[in-house]
PDB file of C-alpha atoms in Angstrom:
ATOM      1  CA  UNK A   1       3.624   0.177   5.004  1.00 55.00           C
ATOM      2  CA  UNK A   2       4.396   0.198   8.768  1.00 59.00           C
ATOM      3  CA  UNK A   3       2.074  -2.451   9.655  1.00 49.00           C
ATOM      4  CA  UNK A   4       0.949  -2.023  13.171  1.00 49.00           C
ATOM      5  CA  UNK A   5      -1.675  -3.673  15.239  1.00 45.00           C
ATOM      6  CA  UNK A   6      -4.959  -1.642  15.710  1.00 40.00           C
ATOM      7  CA  UNK A   7      -5.132  -2.868  19.311  1.00 39.00           C
ATOM      8  CA  UNK A   8      -1.887  -1.420  20.402  1.00 41.00           C
ATOM      9  CA  UNK A   9      -2.203   1.823  18.223  1.00 40.00           C
ATOM     10  CA  UNK A  10      -5.816   2.209  19.606  1.00 29.00           C
ATOM     11  CA  UNK A  11      -4.327   3.124  23.115  1.00 28.00           C
ATOM     12  CA  UNK A  12      -2.351   5.708  21.312  1.00 29.00           C
ATOM     13  CA  UNK A  13      -5.522   7.134  19.806  1.00 29.00           C
ATOM     14  CA  UNK A  14      -7.360   7.175  23.185  1.00 29.00           C
ATOM     15  CA  UNK A  15      -4.375   8.615  24.985  1.00 33.00           C
ATOM     16  CA  UNK A  16      -2.106  10.027  22.210  1.00 35.00           C
ATOM     17  CA  UNK A  17       0.643  10.568  24.667  1.00 41.00           C
ATOM     18  CA  UNK A  18       2.256  13.749  23.020  1.00 42.00           C
ATOM     19  CA  UNK A  19       5.074  13.278  25.638  1.00 40.00           C
ATOM     20  CA  UNK A  20       7.654  10.449  24.494  1.00 38.00           C
ATOM     21  CA  UNK A  21       7.374   7.150  26.187  1.00 39.00           C
ATOM     22  CA  UNK A  22      10.972   6.772  27.529  1.00 37.00           C
ATOM     23  CA  UNK A  23      12.510   3.457  28.031  1.00 41.00           C
ATOM     24  CA  UNK A  24      15.275   4.460  30.554  1.00 38.00           C
ATOM     25  CA  UNK A  25      18.615   2.447  31.584  1.00 41.00           C
ATOM     26  CA  UNK A  26      19.278  -0.891  30.259  1.00 48.00           C
ATOM     27  CA  UNK A  27      15.652  -1.909  30.531  1.00 53.00           C
ATOM     28  CA  UNK A  28      12.334  -0.251  31.335  1.00 62.00           C
ATOM     29  CA  UNK A  29      10.709  -0.439  34.789  1.00 63.00           C
ATOM     30  CA  UNK A  30       8.461  -3.255  33.308  1.00 76.00           C
ATOM     31  CA  UNK A  31      11.515  -5.069  32.253  1.00 85.00           C
ATOM     32  CA  UNK A  32      11.403  -4.528  28.514  1.00 93.00           C
ATOM     33  CA  UNK A  33      14.682  -4.168  26.668  1.00 96.00           C
ATOM     34  CA  UNK A  34      15.012  -2.406  23.429  1.00 97.00           C
ATOM     35  CA  UNK A  35      18.049  -3.123  21.448  1.00 96.00           C
ATOM     36  CA  UNK A  36      19.494  -3.733  17.813  1.00 97.00           C
ATOM     37  CA  UNK A  37      18.484  -7.213  16.254  1.00 97.00           C
ATOM     38  CA  UNK A  38      20.989  -9.717  15.392  1.00 97.00           C
ATOM     39  CA  UNK A  39      21.170 -12.366  12.756  1.00 97.00           C
ATOM     40  CA  UNK A  40      20.032 -14.622  15.395  1.00 97.00           C
ATOM     41  CA  UNK A  41      16.628 -12.517  15.885  1.00 98.00           C
ATOM     42  CA  UNK A  42      15.727 -12.995  12.203  1.00 97.00           C
ATOM     43  CA  UNK A  43      13.433 -15.785  13.029  1.00 97.00           C
ATOM     44  CA  UNK A  44      12.001 -14.129  15.849  1.00 97.00           C
ATOM     45  CA  UNK A  45      11.045 -10.951  13.840  1.00 98.00           C
ATOM     46  CA  UNK A  46       9.488 -13.353  11.077  1.00 97.00           C
ATOM     47  CA  UNK A  47       7.481 -15.163  13.822  1.00 97.00           C
ATOM     48  CA  UNK A  48       6.325 -11.828  15.438  1.00 97.00           C
ATOM     49  CA  UNK A  49       5.299 -10.669  11.885  1.00 96.00           C
ATOM     50  CA  UNK A  50       3.251 -13.636  11.439  1.00 95.00           C
ATOM     51  CA  UNK A  51       1.539 -13.847  14.841  1.00 94.00           C
ATOM     52  CA  UNK A  52       0.740 -10.184  14.638  1.00 89.00           C
ATOM     53  CA  UNK A  53      -0.853 -10.193  11.353  1.00 87.00           C
ATOM     54  CA  UNK A  54       1.463  -8.182   9.400  1.00 88.00           C
ATOM     55  CA  UNK A  55       2.004  -8.317   5.644  1.00 86.00           C
ATOM     56  CA  UNK A  56       4.373 -11.454   5.670  1.00 87.00           C
ATOM     57  CA  UNK A  57       7.827 -11.414   3.995  1.00 94.00           C
ATOM     58  CA  UNK A  58      10.005 -14.456   3.823  1.00 96.00           C
ATOM     59  CA  UNK A  59      12.010 -15.777   6.711  1.00 97.00           C
ATOM     60  CA  UNK A  60      15.232 -15.042   4.753  1.00 98.00           C
ATOM     61  CA  UNK A  61      14.122 -11.248   4.393  1.00 97.00           C
ATOM     62  CA  UNK A  62      13.836 -10.913   8.147  1.00 98.00           C
ATOM     63  CA  UNK A  63      17.295 -12.636   8.835  1.00 98.00           C
ATOM     64  CA  UNK A  64      18.867 -10.381   6.027  1.00 97.00           C
ATOM     65  CA  UNK A  65      17.364  -7.473   7.539  1.00 96.00           C
ATOM     66  CA  UNK A  66      18.845  -8.343  10.938  1.00 97.00           C
ATOM     67  CA  UNK A  67      22.238  -8.309   9.439  1.00 97.00           C
ATOM     68  CA  UNK A  68      22.290  -5.455   7.046  1.00 97.00           C
ATOM     69  CA  UNK A  69      19.762  -3.030   8.667  1.00 97.00           C
ATOM     70  CA  UNK A  70      20.311  -3.664  12.496  1.00 97.00           C
ATOM     71  CA  UNK A  71      21.298  -0.352  13.336  1.00 95.00           C
ATOM     72  CA  UNK A  72      18.004   1.203  12.001  1.00 96.00           C
ATOM     73  CA  UNK A  73      15.792  -1.575  13.506  1.00 97.00           C
ATOM     74  CA  UNK A  74      14.889  -2.619  17.030  1.00 98.00           C
ATOM     75  CA  UNK A  75      13.796  -5.711  18.863  1.00 98.00           C
ATOM     76  CA  UNK A  76      11.817  -5.344  22.097  1.00 97.00           C
ATOM     77  CA  UNK A  77      12.244  -8.284  24.643  1.00 97.00           C
ATOM     78  CA  UNK A  78      10.683  -8.928  27.928  1.00 95.00           C
ATOM     79  CA  UNK A  79      12.391  -9.792  31.276  1.00 93.00           C
ATOM     80  CA  UNK A  80      12.433 -13.258  30.361  1.00 94.00           C
ATOM     81  CA  UNK A  81      14.146 -12.431  27.065  1.00 95.00           C
ATOM     82  CA  UNK A  82      11.229 -13.222  24.943  1.00 96.00           C
ATOM     83  CA  UNK A  83      10.701 -11.207  21.764  1.00 97.00           C
ATOM     84  CA  UNK A  84       7.564  -8.817  22.051  1.00 97.00           C
ATOM     85  CA  UNK A  85       7.840  -6.364  19.188  1.00 97.00           C
ATOM     86  CA  UNK A  86      10.157  -4.997  16.512  1.00 97.00           C
ATOM     87  CA  UNK A  87      10.512  -2.063  14.177  1.00 97.00           C
ATOM     88  CA  UNK A  88      12.429  -2.338  10.887  1.00 97.00           C
ATOM     89  CA  UNK A  89      13.418   0.496   8.834  1.00 97.00           C
ATOM     90  CA  UNK A  90      16.469   1.889   6.713  1.00 97.00           C
ATOM     91  CA  UNK A  91      18.087   4.869   5.398  1.00 97.00           C
ATOM     92  CA  UNK A  92      16.951   5.808   1.899  1.00 97.00           C
ATOM     93  CA  UNK A  93      20.076   5.416  -0.360  1.00 97.00           C
ATOM     94  CA  UNK A  94      19.242   8.687  -2.546  1.00 97.00           C
ATOM     95  CA  UNK A  95      18.379  10.712   0.708  1.00 97.00           C
ATOM     96  CA  UNK A  96      20.837   9.771   3.427  1.00 97.00           C
ATOM     97  CA  UNK A  97      19.160  12.251   5.609  1.00 97.00           C
ATOM     98  CA  UNK A  98      15.920  10.301   5.609  1.00 98.00           C
ATOM     99  CA  UNK A  99      14.915   7.092   7.645  1.00 98.00           C
ATOM    100  CA  UNK A 100      12.117   4.836   6.260  1.00 98.00           C
ATOM    101  CA  UNK A 101      10.186   2.964   8.765  1.00 98.00           C
ATOM    102  CA  UNK A 102       9.125  -0.329   6.970  1.00 95.00           C
ATOM    103  CA  UNK A 103       7.177  -2.529   9.617  1.00 94.00           C
ATOM    104  CA  UNK A 104       6.122  -2.359  13.218  1.00 93.00           C
ATOM    105  CA  UNK A 105       5.094  -5.550  14.847  1.00 93.00           C
ATOM    106  CA  UNK A 106       3.805  -6.097  18.595  1.00 94.00           C
ATOM    107  CA  UNK A 107       3.135  -9.475  20.107  1.00 96.00           C
ATOM    108  CA  UNK A 108      -0.707  -9.718  20.403  1.00 94.00           C
ATOM    109  CA  UNK A 109      -0.298 -10.282  24.164  1.00 91.00           C
ATOM    110  CA  UNK A 110       1.560  -7.082  24.522  1.00 92.00           C
ATOM    111  CA  UNK A 111      -1.005  -4.657  22.749  1.00 88.00           C
ATOM    112  CA  UNK A 112      -2.263  -1.978  24.988  1.00 87.00           C
ATOM    113  CA  UNK A 113       1.155  -1.119  26.509  1.00 89.00           C
ATOM    114  CA  UNK A 114       2.148   1.523  23.991  1.00 92.00           C
ATOM    115  CA  UNK A 115       4.979  -0.613  22.927  1.00 95.00           C
ATOM    116  CA  UNK A 116       4.751   0.462  19.215  1.00 94.00           C
ATOM    117  CA  UNK A 117       5.152   4.061  20.497  1.00 95.00           C
ATOM    118  CA  UNK A 118       8.022   3.214  22.773  1.00 96.00           C
ATOM    119  CA  UNK A 119       9.814   1.580  19.990  1.00 97.00           C
ATOM    120  CA  UNK A 120       9.092   4.451  17.848  1.00 97.00           C
ATOM    121  CA  UNK A 121      10.560   6.951  20.297  1.00 96.00           C
ATOM    122  CA  UNK A 122      13.637   4.479  20.882  1.00 96.00           C
ATOM    123  CA  UNK A 123      14.152   4.582  16.946  1.00 96.00           C
ATOM    124  CA  UNK A 124      13.650   8.311  16.723  1.00 96.00           C
ATOM    125  CA  UNK A 125      16.373   8.864  19.254  1.00 95.00           C
ATOM    126  CA  UNK A 126      18.602   6.292  17.496  1.00 94.00           C
ATOM    127  CA  UNK A 127      18.420   7.945  14.013  1.00 94.00           C
ATOM    128  CA  UNK A 128      18.854  11.593  15.411  1.00 94.00           C
ATOM    129  CA  UNK A 129      21.952  10.276  17.078  1.00 93.00           C
ATOM    130  CA  UNK A 130      23.203   9.086  13.528  1.00 92.00           C
ATOM    131  CA  UNK A 131      22.546  12.570  12.072  1.00 93.00           C
ATOM    132  CA  UNK A 132      19.381  11.744  10.287  1.00 96.00           C
ATOM    133  CA  UNK A 133      16.785  14.490  10.221  1.00 96.00           C
ATOM    134  CA  UNK A 134      13.603  13.054   8.697  1.00 98.00           C
ATOM    135  CA  UNK A 135      11.409  10.066   9.325  1.00 98.00           C
ATOM    136  CA  UNK A 136       9.021   8.631   6.687  1.00 98.00           C
ATOM    137  CA  UNK A 137       6.585   5.970   6.723  1.00 97.00           C
ATOM    138  CA  UNK A 138       3.491   4.914   4.361  1.00 95.00           C
ATOM    139  CA  UNK A 139      -0.144   4.446   5.729  1.00 93.00           C
ATOM    140  CA  UNK A 140      -3.297   3.393   4.265  1.00 90.00           C
ATOM    141  CA  UNK A 141      -5.967   6.227   4.101  1.00 91.00           C
ATOM    142  CA  UNK A 142      -8.355   4.393   6.660  1.00 89.00           C
ATOM    143  CA  UNK A 143      -5.824   3.615   9.339  1.00 90.00           C
ATOM    144  CA  UNK A 144      -6.526   6.350  11.685  1.00 92.00           C
ATOM    145  CA  UNK A 145      -4.567   4.679  14.669  1.00 87.00           C
ATOM    146  CA  UNK A 146      -1.394   4.652  12.670  1.00 90.00           C
ATOM    147  CA  UNK A 147      -2.026   8.455  11.656  1.00 94.00           C
ATOM    148  CA  UNK A 148      -2.508   9.378  15.232  1.00 93.00           C
ATOM    149  CA  UNK A 149       0.600   7.495  16.275  1.00 93.00           C
ATOM    150  CA  UNK A 150       2.938   9.563  13.847  1.00 96.00           C
ATOM    151  CA  UNK A 151       1.055  12.868  14.506  1.00 96.00           C
ATOM    152  CA  UNK A 152       1.820  12.230  18.239  1.00 95.00           C
ATOM    153  CA  UNK A 153       5.444  11.439  17.612  1.00 96.00           C
ATOM    154  CA  UNK A 154       5.870  14.405  15.478  1.00 96.00           C
ATOM    155  CA  UNK A 155       4.386  16.815  18.278  1.00 95.00           C
ATOM    156  CA  UNK A 156       6.696  15.071  20.735  1.00 94.00           C
ATOM    157  CA  UNK A 157       9.807  16.167  18.543  1.00 95.00           C
ATOM    158  CA  UNK A 158       8.249  19.618  18.069  1.00 94.00           C
ATOM    159  CA  UNK A 159       8.456  19.114  14.291  1.00 95.00           C
ATOM    160  CA  UNK A 160       5.762  18.531  11.675  1.00 95.00           C
ATOM    161  CA  UNK A 161       4.179  15.680   9.847  1.00 97.00           C
ATOM    162  CA  UNK A 162       3.417  16.334   6.293  1.00 97.00           C
ATOM    163  CA  UNK A 163       1.167  13.750   4.460  1.00 97.00           C
ATOM    164  CA  UNK A 164       0.889  13.255   0.622  1.00 96.00           C
ATOM    165  CA  UNK A 165      -0.192  10.477  -1.592  1.00 94.00           C
ATOM    166  CA  UNK A 166       2.509   8.068  -2.664  1.00 93.00           C
ATOM    167  CA  UNK A 167       1.268   4.798  -3.963  1.00 91.00           C
ATOM    168  CA  UNK A 168      -2.198   4.183  -5.614  1.00 88.00           C
ATOM    169  CA  UNK A 169      -3.959   0.818  -6.013  1.00 84.00           C
ATOM    170  CA  UNK A 170      -2.558   0.637  -9.568  1.00 81.00           C
ATOM    171  CA  UNK A 171       1.057   0.320  -8.152  1.00 81.00           C
ATOM    172  CA  UNK A 172       0.154  -3.137  -6.689  1.00 83.00           C
ATOM    173  CA  UNK A 173      -0.636  -6.384  -8.317  1.00 84.00           C
ATOM    174  CA  UNK A 174      -4.223  -7.638  -8.220  1.00 76.00           C
ATOM    175  CA  UNK A 175      -3.777 -11.097  -9.259  1.00 70.00           C
ATOM    176  CA  UNK A 176      -5.396 -12.460  -6.101  1.00 63.00           C
ATOM    177  CA  UNK A 177      -8.543 -10.519  -6.900  1.00 61.00           C
ATOM    178  CA  UNK A 178      -8.149  -8.237  -3.725  1.00 67.00           C
ATOM    179  CA  UNK A 179      -5.287  -5.748  -4.749  1.00 66.00           C
ATOM    180  CA  UNK A 180      -3.925  -3.331  -2.325  1.00 78.00           C
ATOM    181  CA  UNK A 181      -5.125  -0.352  -0.645  1.00 84.00           C
ATOM    182  CA  UNK A 182      -3.411   2.959  -1.601  1.00 90.00           C
ATOM    183  CA  UNK A 183      -0.490   4.222   0.642  1.00 93.00           C
ATOM    184  CA  UNK A 184      -0.030   7.895   1.847  1.00 95.00           C
ATOM    185  CA  UNK A 185       3.521   9.025   2.674  1.00 97.00           C
ATOM    186  CA  UNK A 186       4.234  10.847   6.010  1.00 98.00           C
ATOM    187  CA  UNK A 187       7.327  12.877   6.153  1.00 98.00           C
ATOM    188  CA  UNK A 188       8.329  13.999   9.913  1.00 98.00           C
ATOM    189  CA  UNK A 189      11.067  16.441  10.543  1.00 97.00           C
ATOM    190  CA  UNK A 190      13.376  18.078  11.166  1.00 96.00           C
ATOM    191  CA  UNK A 191      13.911  15.507  13.997  1.00 92.00           C
ATOM    192  CA  UNK A 192      15.565  16.139  17.445  1.00 73.00           C
ATOM    193  CA  UNK A 193      16.008  14.214  20.527  1.00 63.00           C
ATOM    194  CA  UNK A 194      12.969  14.824  22.902  1.00 56.00           C
ATOM    195  CA  UNK A 195      13.701  17.330  25.890  1.00 52.00           C
ATOM    196  CA  UNK A 196      14.243  15.639  29.240  1.00 39.00           C
ATOM    197  CA  UNK A 197      11.504  18.011  30.774  1.00 42.00           C
ATOM    198  CA  UNK A 198       9.028  16.428  28.494  1.00 40.00           C
ATOM    199  CA  UNK A 199       9.983  12.861  29.274  1.00 40.00           C
ATOM    200  CA  UNK A 200       7.183  10.524  30.888  1.00 37.00           C
ATOM    201  CA  UNK A 201       7.086   7.141  32.371  1.00 32.00           C
ATOM    202  CA  UNK A 202       7.349   4.256  30.179  1.00 34.00           C
ATOM    203  CA  UNK A 203       4.378   2.749  31.852  1.00 29.00           C
ATOM    204  CA  UNK A 204       1.954   5.451  30.989  1.00 25.00           C
TER     205      UNK A 204
END
């Protein structure tokens, strides 16, 4: 699922921001730079996932991802080049028009700045430029903040967000006695770049 931090996404709920949060020029007005990760960024993605409380994958996985899926992922760095957030995702092999968003991580110190939404807008623009027309992600039924984030993103692109059950608890191992919550699929599209007249400041 796209594990987002509730604090960062709560700001999206209280101020959904139907208008896209644009990160303009080489860096936003607050100095944040959004770019494709490189292999050297793999450890940073792993640390961000760890520090922000996401479901952990191995350091190897994040380094490999930064090599093979860099074009469909993003890392956010501040003005001092410190990593502050990331999005990982891939093009579904059997559905080459569809992007699947896997994880969203935000540095705990950068929550409340709408960074998750800013990275999502950035990815939306990038995959639209690649010719993809749909974005998918999975969200647990009780994650209202993430649901609001994706609904807001869909509205900003003037397209629909269609929700459906995907994975039930039975699809995950319960060896630790806790199991895993079900995951609902959201499919957003057809995608397009946001209109310039609907752009808003990255600081809002």
